[in-house]
Coordinates of C-alpha atoms in Angstrom, one line a residue:
M1084 CA 95.9 111.7 91.7
K1085 CA 98.2 114.2 93.2
R1086 CA 101.8 113.8 92.0
K1087 CA 104.8 115.3 93.7
F1088 CA 107.3 117.0 91.4
I1089 CA 110.7 115.3 91.6
A1090 CA 113.4 117.8 90.5
A1091 CA 115.9 116.2 88.2
M1092 CA 119.0 117.5 90.0
G1093 CA 121.0 114.5 88.8
V1094 CA 120.0 114.8 85.2
A1095 CA 123.2 116.5 84.1
G1096 CA 125.4 113.6 85.2
M1097 CA 123.1 110.9 83.8
L1098 CA 123.3 112.5 80.4
A1099 CA 127.1 112.2 80.1
G1100 CA 127.8 111.1 76.5
V1101 CA 124.4 112.0 75.1
A1102 CA 126.0 114.0 72.3
A1103 CA 127.8 110.9 71.1
C1104 CA 124.7 108.7 70.9
G1105 CA 123.5 109.9 67.5
S1106 CA 125.6 107.6 65.4
G1107 CA 123.8 104.5 66.9
D1108 CA 120.3 106.0 66.8
S1109 CA 117.7 104.0 64.9
G1110 CA 115.4 107.0 64.3
D1111 CA 115.6 110.7 63.6
S1112 CA 115.6 113.4 66.3
K1113 CA 111.9 114.2 65.8
G1114 CA 110.6 110.7 65.8
G1115 CA 110.1 110.6 62.0
A1116 CA 110.3 107.5 59.8
A1117 CA 114.0 107.6 58.8
K1118 CA 115.7 104.3 60.1
G1119 CA 113.0 103.7 62.7
E1120 CA 111.4 100.9 60.7
S1121 CA 114.5 98.7 61.3
A1122 CA 114.1 98.7 65.0
K1123 CA 113.9 95.1 66.4
E1124 CA 112.7 96.0 69.9
L1125 CA 110.9 98.7 71.8
T1126 CA 110.9 99.3 75.6
V1127 CA 108.0 101.2 77.1
W1128 CA 108.0 102.4 80.7
L1129 CA 104.6 103.3 82.1
T1130 CA 103.2 103.7 85.6
V1131 CA 101.1 101.1 87.3
D1132 CA 98.0 103.3 86.4
A1133 CA 98.1 101.7 82.9
Q1134 CA 98.9 98.3 84.1
N1135 CA 96.1 98.2 86.6
N1136 CA 93.4 100.2 84.9
W1137 CA 93.7 100.0 81.1
P1138 CA 96.0 97.2 80.1
E1139 CA 93.9 96.5 77.0
L1140 CA 94.9 100.0 75.7
V1141 CA 98.5 99.1 76.0
K1142 CA 97.9 95.8 74.1
A1143 CA 96.0 97.7 71.4
A1144 CA 99.0 100.1 70.9
D1145 CA 101.3 97.1 70.8
A1146 CA 99.2 95.4 68.1
A1147 CA 99.1 98.5 66.0
V1148 CA 102.9 98.7 66.0
T1149 CA 103.6 95.0 65.5
E1150 CA 101.2 95.0 62.5
K1151 CA 103.4 97.6 60.8
H1152 CA 106.7 96.2 62.0
P1153 CA 106.3 92.4 62.1
G1154 CA 108.7 90.7 64.4
I1155 CA 109.4 93.6 66.6
K1156 CA 109.6 92.8 70.3
I1157 CA 107.8 95.2 72.6
K1158 CA 108.8 95.1 76.3
H1159 CA 106.9 96.9 79.1
E1160 CA 108.1 97.9 82.6
Y1161 CA 105.7 99.4 85.1
Y1162 CA 106.6 101.7 88.0
G1163 CA 104.9 103.4 90.9
W1164 CA 105.1 107.2 91.0
P1165 CA 107.4 107.5 94.1
D1166 CA 110.3 105.5 92.6
K1167 CA 109.9 106.0 88.9
N1168 CA 112.3 108.9 88.5
T1169 CA 115.0 107.5 90.7
K1170 CA 115.1 104.4 88.3
L1171 CA 114.9 106.6 85.3
D1172 CA 117.8 108.8 86.4
A1173 CA 120.0 105.7 86.8
V1174 CA 119.1 104.1 83.5
L1175 CA 119.5 107.3 81.5
A1176 CA 123.1 107.3 82.6
T1177 CA 123.6 104.1 80.6
D1178 CA 123.0 102.9 77.1
K1179 CA 119.9 101.0 78.2
A1180 CA 117.5 103.9 78.1
P1181 CA 113.8 103.0 77.5
D1182 CA 112.3 104.2 74.2
V1183 CA 109.1 105.6 75.7
V1184 CA 108.7 106.8 79.3
E1185 CA 105.6 108.2 81.1
M1186 CA 106.2 111.4 83.0
G1187 CA 103.9 113.5 85.2
N1188 CA 103.4 116.7 83.4
T1189 CA 105.2 118.7 86.2
E1190 CA 108.2 116.4 85.9
M1191 CA 108.8 117.2 82.2
L1192 CA 110.7 120.5 82.5
G1193 CA 113.7 119.4 84.6
Y1194 CA 114.5 116.6 82.2
T1195 CA 113.8 118.6 79.1
V1196 CA 116.1 121.5 80.1
K1197 CA 119.0 119.0 80.6
G1198 CA 118.4 117.4 77.2
A1199 CA 117.0 114.1 78.4
F1200 CA 114.3 113.9 75.8
A1201 CA 114.3 113.9 72.0
E1202 CA 112.4 116.6 70.1
L1203 CA 109.2 115.3 68.5
D1204 CA 107.2 116.5 65.5
P1205 CA 103.7 117.4 66.8
A1206 CA 102.3 116.9 63.3
A1207 CA 103.0 113.1 63.7
F1208 CA 100.4 112.9 66.6
D1209 CA 96.6 112.8 66.4
N1210 CA 94.9 116.0 67.5
S1211 CA 98.1 117.8 68.4
D1212 CA 96.6 121.0 67.1
A1213 CA 93.9 120.7 69.8
W1214 CA 95.9 119.6 72.8
L1215 CA 94.7 121.1 76.0
D1216 CA 96.5 124.3 76.8
G1217 CA 97.9 123.2 80.2
L1218 CA 99.1 119.9 78.8
K1219 CA 100.6 121.4 75.6
S1220 CA 102.6 123.8 77.8
S1221 CA 104.1 120.9 79.7
V1222 CA 105.6 119.4 76.6
T1223 CA 106.8 122.6 75.0
Y1224 CA 110.2 124.2 75.7
G1225 CA 111.9 126.9 73.7
G1226 CA 109.2 126.6 71.1
K1227 CA 109.9 122.9 70.5
T1228 CA 107.9 119.8 71.4
Y1229 CA 109.5 117.2 73.7
G1230 CA 106.6 115.0 74.6
V1231 CA 103.0 114.1 73.9
P1232 CA 100.1 114.6 76.4
Y1233 CA 98.6 111.3 77.5
Y1234 CA 95.6 112.2 79.7
A1235 CA 94.5 114.9 82.1
G1236 CA 93.0 115.4 85.6
G1237 CA 91.3 118.6 86.4
R1238 CA 90.0 120.6 89.4
V1239 CA 86.5 121.3 90.3
A1240 CA 84.4 122.8 93.1
N1241 CA 82.5 120.4 95.3
W1242 CA 79.9 121.2 98.0
R1243 CA 77.4 119.5 100.3
K1244 CA 73.9 119.8 99.0
D1245 CA 72.4 119.4 102.4
V1246 CA 74.4 122.3 103.9
A1247 CA 73.5 124.5 100.9
A1248 CA 69.8 123.6 101.1
A1249 CA 69.7 124.3 104.9
A1250 CA 71.0 127.7 104.2
G1251 CA 68.3 128.3 101.5
V1252 CA 70.5 127.6 98.5
K1253 CA 68.8 125.3 96.0
A1254 CA 71.2 125.2 93.0
V1255 CA 74.9 125.2 92.3
P1256 CA 76.2 128.7 91.4
K1257 CA 76.9 129.5 87.8
T1258 CA 78.7 132.9 88.5
Y1259 CA 81.1 134.2 91.1
P1260 CA 78.5 136.6 92.6
E1261 CA 76.1 133.6 93.0
L1262 CA 78.9 131.6 94.6
T1263 CA 79.8 134.2 97.2
A1264 CA 76.2 135.0 97.9
A1265 CA 75.6 131.3 98.6
L1266 CA 78.7 131.0 100.8
D1267 CA 77.7 134.1 102.7
K1268 CA 74.4 132.3 103.6
I1269 CA 76.1 129.1 104.4
Q1270 CA 78.6 130.8 106.7
A1271 CA 76.0 132.8 108.5
K1272 CA 73.9 129.7 109.0
N1273 CA 76.7 127.6 110.5
G1274 CA 78.8 130.1 112.5
D1275 CA 82.5 130.8 112.9
K1276 CA 83.6 127.3 113.7
F1277 CA 82.4 126.1 110.3
S1278 CA 84.2 126.8 107.0
A1279 CA 81.7 127.5 104.3
W1280 CA 84.6 127.0 102.0
Y1281 CA 87.5 124.9 103.4
Q1282 CA 90.4 126.4 101.4
P1283 CA 93.9 125.6 102.9
S1284 CA 95.8 128.8 102.5
R1285 CA 99.0 127.2 101.2
D1286 CA 97.3 125.5 98.3
W1287 CA 99.2 127.3 95.5
Y1288 CA 97.3 125.5 92.8
A1289 CA 94.1 127.2 93.9
A1290 CA 95.7 130.5 94.7
M1291 CA 97.3 130.7 91.2
S1292 CA 94.0 130.0 89.7
F1293 CA 92.9 133.4 91.2
V1294 CA 96.0 135.0 89.8
Y1295 CA 95.5 133.7 86.3
D1296 CA 91.8 134.5 86.4
A1297 CA 92.9 138.2 87.0
D1298 CA 95.2 138.0 84.0
G1299 CA 98.2 137.7 86.3
A1300 CA 100.9 135.0 86.1
I1301 CA 103.7 133.4 88.1
A1302 CA 106.2 134.6 85.5
E1303 CA 106.2 135.8 82.0
E1304 CA 108.7 135.5 79.1
S1305 CA 110.1 138.4 77.2
G1306 CA 113.1 138.4 74.9
G1307 CA 114.0 134.8 75.7
S1308 CA 114.1 135.3 79.4
F1309 CA 111.6 135.0 82.3
K1310 CA 110.7 137.4 85.0
A1311 CA 108.5 136.7 88.0
T1312 CA 105.2 138.7 87.9
L1313 CA 103.4 137.9 91.2
S1314 CA 103.7 141.5 92.2
S1315 CA 102.1 142.8 89.1
P1316 CA 98.8 144.7 89.5
E1317 CA 96.9 141.9 87.9
S1318 CA 98.5 139.2 90.1
V1319 CA 98.0 141.2 93.2
K1320 CA 94.3 141.6 92.3
G1321 CA 93.9 137.9 92.1
L1322 CA 95.9 137.3 95.4
K1323 CA 93.8 139.9 97.2
E1324 CA 90.6 138.1 96.2
Y1325 CA 92.1 134.9 97.4
K1326 CA 92.8 136.4 100.8
R1327 CA 89.3 137.7 100.9
V1328 CA 88.0 134.2 100.4
L1329 CA 90.2 132.9 103.2
D1330 CA 89.2 135.7 105.6
A1331 CA 85.5 135.2 104.8
Y1332 CA 85.0 131.5 104.6
M1333 CA 88.1 129.6 105.8
K1334 CA 87.8 129.1 109.6
G1335 CA 90.3 126.3 109.9
D1336 CA 94.1 126.4 110.4
K1337 CA 95.4 129.2 108.1
T1338 CA 98.8 127.5 107.9
K1339 CA 97.8 124.2 106.3
D1340 CA 98.4 122.8 102.8
E1341 CA 95.9 120.7 100.8
S1342 CA 97.4 117.3 101.3
D1343 CA 94.6 116.1 103.7
R1344 CA 91.8 118.3 102.4
Y1345 CA 89.5 115.5 101.6
I1346 CA 90.0 114.0 105.1
V1347 CA 89.1 117.4 106.7
Y1348 CA 86.1 117.6 104.4
G1349 CA 84.9 114.2 105.5
Q1350 CA 84.9 115.4 109.1
G1351 CA 81.9 117.5 108.4
K1352 CA 83.2 121.0 109.4
S1353 CA 83.0 122.5 106.0
G1354 CA 80.5 123.0 103.2
M1355 CA 82.7 123.3 100.1
I1356 CA 86.1 122.5 98.7
F1357 CA 87.9 123.4 95.4
G1358 CA 90.4 120.7 94.4
S1359 CA 91.1 117.7 92.3
A1360 CA 88.1 116.0 90.9
W1361 CA 88.7 112.8 92.9
E1362 CA 88.6 114.6 96.2
G1363 CA 84.8 114.6 96.7
G1364 CA 84.7 110.9 96.1
A1365 CA 87.5 110.2 98.5
A1366 CA 85.7 112.3 101.2
E1367 CA 82.5 110.3 100.9
D1368 CA 84.3 107.0 101.2
P1369 CA 83.2 105.4 104.5
K1370 CA 86.8 105.5 105.7
A1371 CA 86.9 109.3 105.4
D1372 CA 83.3 110.2 106.0
K1373 CA 82.9 110.8 109.7
T1374 CA 79.4 112.3 109.3
G1375 CA 77.8 109.3 107.7
K1376 CA 76.0 111.9 105.5
L1377 CA 78.3 112.5 102.5
K1378 CA 77.5 109.5 100.3
G1379 CA 75.3 110.8 97.5
N1380 CA 75.2 114.3 99.1
L1381 CA 78.2 115.8 97.4
E1382 CA 78.0 117.7 94.1
N1383 CA 80.8 118.7 91.7
F1384 CA 80.4 122.0 89.8
V1385 CA 82.5 124.2 87.6
M1386 CA 84.3 126.8 89.7
P1387 CA 83.3 130.2 88.6
G1388 CA 85.9 133.0 88.5
P1389 CA 85.8 136.5 89.7
S1390 CA 86.5 137.8 86.2
G1391 CA 83.2 136.5 85.0
G1392 CA 84.2 133.3 83.2
N1393 CA 85.1 129.9 84.5
M1394 CA 88.1 129.8 86.9
P1395 CA 91.2 128.7 85.0
V1396 CA 92.4 125.5 86.6
F1397 CA 95.8 123.7 86.9
L1398 CA 95.7 120.5 84.8
G1399 CA 97.5 117.6 86.2
G1400 CA 98.2 114.6 84.1
S1401 CA 100.8 112.5 82.3
D1402 CA 102.9 112.9 79.2
L1403 CA 104.9 110.4 77.2
A1404 CA 108.4 111.2 76.1
V1405 CA 111.2 109.6 74.0
P1406 CA 114.6 109.6 75.8
V1407 CA 117.3 111.1 73.6
K1408 CA 119.4 107.9 74.0
S1409 CA 116.6 105.7 72.5
K1410 CA 117.7 103.7 69.6
A1411 CA 114.2 103.4 68.2
K1412 CA 112.9 107.0 68.2
A1413 CA 110.7 106.6 65.2
V1414 CA 108.9 103.5 66.3
A1415 CA 108.6 104.9 69.8
A1416 CA 106.7 107.9 68.3
E1417 CA 104.5 105.5 66.4
W1418 CA 103.7 103.6 69.6
I1419 CA 102.9 106.9 71.4
N1420 CA 100.5 107.9 68.7
A1421 CA 98.8 104.5 68.7
F1422 CA 98.4 104.7 72.5
T1423 CA 97.4 108.4 72.7
G1424 CA 95.6 108.8 69.4
G1425 CA 91.9 108.8 68.6
K1426 CA 91.1 105.2 69.7
G1427 CA 93.4 105.5 72.7
Q1428 CA 91.7 108.6 73.9
Q1429 CA 88.2 107.0 73.7
G1430 CA 89.5 104.1 75.8
L1431 CA 91.0 106.5 78.4
I1432 CA 87.7 108.5 78.4
A1433 CA 85.8 105.2 79.1
K1434 CA 88.0 104.7 82.1
G1435 CA 87.1 108.1 83.6
N1436 CA 90.0 110.2 82.4
L1437 CA 89.9 113.5 80.7
P1438 CA 91.3 113.4 77.1
N1439 CA 94.4 115.2 76.0
N1440 CA 92.7 117.4 73.4
K1441 CA 89.8 119.9 73.1
T1442 CA 88.0 118.0 70.3
D1443 CA 87.4 114.9 72.4
L1444 CA 86.8 117.1 75.5
A1445 CA 83.9 118.8 73.7
T1446 CA 82.1 115.5 73.3
L1447 CA 82.0 115.0 77.1
K1448 CA 80.3 118.3 77.9
G1449 CA 76.9 117.0 76.8
D1450 CA 77.0 114.0 79.2
P1451 CA 75.9 115.0 82.8
A1452 CA 78.4 112.4 84.1
T1453 CA 81.3 114.2 82.6
A1454 CA 80.2 117.7 81.9
V1455 CA 81.6 119.3 85.0
P1456 CA 85.3 118.2 84.8
A1457 CA 85.2 118.6 81.0
T1458 CA 83.9 122.1 81.1
A1459 CA 86.4 123.0 83.9
A1460 CA 89.3 121.7 81.9
E1461 CA 88.6 124.0 79.0
S1462 CA 90.3 126.9 80.8
S1463 CA 93.7 126.0 82.3
W1464 CA 97.0 127.3 83.2
F1465 CA 100.5 125.8 83.7
V1466 CA 103.7 126.6 85.5
P1467 CA 106.3 128.7 83.6
M1468 CA 108.4 126.6 81.3
A1469 CA 111.5 128.5 82.2
P1470 CA 114.9 126.8 82.3
G1471 CA 115.4 127.4 86.1
W1472 CA 111.8 126.8 87.2
G1473 CA 112.7 123.2 88.2
Q1474 CA 115.4 124.7 90.5
V1475 CA 112.9 127.0 92.2
E1476 CA 111.7 125.7 95.5
K1477 CA 108.3 126.6 94.2
A1478 CA 106.1 125.0 96.7
Q1479 CA 108.1 126.5 99.5
V1480 CA 108.3 130.0 97.9
L1481 CA 104.6 130.1 96.9
Q1482 CA 103.4 128.5 100.1
T1483 CA 105.5 130.9 102.2
M1484 CA 104.0 133.8 100.3
L1485 CA 100.4 132.5 100.7
Q1486 CA 100.8 131.7 104.4
S1487 CA 102.2 135.2 105.0
I1488 CA 99.2 136.7 103.2
A1489 CA 96.6 134.4 105.0
T1490 CA 97.9 135.1 108.5
G1491 CA 98.4 138.8 107.9
K1492 CA 102.2 138.6 108.6
K1493 CA 102.8 140.6 105.4
S1494 CA 100.6 142.5 103.0
V1495 CA 99.8 141.0 99.7
E1496 CA 102.1 143.4 97.9
E1497 CA 105.0 142.8 100.2
A1498 CA 104.6 139.0 100.2
A1499 CA 104.3 138.9 96.4
K1500 CA 107.4 141.1 95.9
D1501 CA 109.4 138.8 98.2
A1502 CA 108.2 135.7 96.2
D1503 CA 109.2 137.5 92.9
T1504 CA 112.7 138.2 94.3
A1505 CA 113.2 134.5 95.2
I1506 CA 111.9 133.2 91.9
D1507 CA 114.0 135.7 89.8
K1508 CA 117.2 134.5 91.4
V1509 CA 117.1 131.2 89.6
I1510 CA 114.3 131.1 87.0
N1511 CA 116.6 131.7 84.1
T1512 CA 119.4 129.4 85.3
K1513 CA 120.1 126.3 83.2

């Protein structure tokens, strides 16, 4: 599911008095044992995903904690993604903060920078040494851990088998040259009103995959500060290949973003997309499939990268954090480990999610039903965990850069330099 980042602009105000909360805290600052055993109640905030799709996993985590802490009362509140952060901002300004809160991984930074979440000891959580790179980055700030990865959602390529076969392509590509050769055939077969690869130009998640594949980056840290690096030779190389793809295979509107990609795909004017793993299934739903031909005719595959390996992908997903005002930090950490640990991950996998760690991920690669998303998730990237990144109008900055590149308004080098300038103005601001 695509989740919109909600910048925590009001976090500074909501944390008034945080420094004074330590004396009433029932657990240590890293979720250790300390006084946590004496907690009488625990409040857990999750999104409706858990309520609707895996309530039994929530009950299992509750049972594990109540067995260790007889008599403890565990309360749950469930929220939809659009309104969760507004309610969280309001409650964090009081002394009624929840003890566990679910966050989209791109939401973590703004709260962490402002001190909303307690530091956690990663050693207290199962498989923390094998957390997926993109998810681990989302809970790490200044070398410290402020959350626990919950589950992941990756990105894959998806194409129409009938379109590929009609162009003489019989198998999904394993390498980038195989991919471009297949797309060349598909484009030639279907003409200039058809997108062999429908790739909205402003989709910065896809574009940055090309950047990271070329060993570039949005920004890099040196000496405790960050500097934007989209205009580096490596990043420019990745952006130029992204533009070549757009010029060669994207025949649709060069100013669009990816928000309705699956709908456009369902209209039958394109042969392939590269996006979230759920988008292919959404396109073949009868409500979106205007061709009547997509059901059973779409195939996911691991996106190969120009560098020779698999394309590094952005991992979306959820993290669990302990608000710094929690009065039961230690028990909160225990609940999180019970929920996200070994048994919890197996339950999440059974529900179609990617696990939070490479150990469990490896077991999915041998199953044809899960091999593609599991393999794709092995190579991932994440946004810069810089103090001011949450203040960067990142979608606007990156989308403006990409649209300028796609439409030829600016050269790759010029557009990337402009983006670096915009990012550098605030990326180190707390």
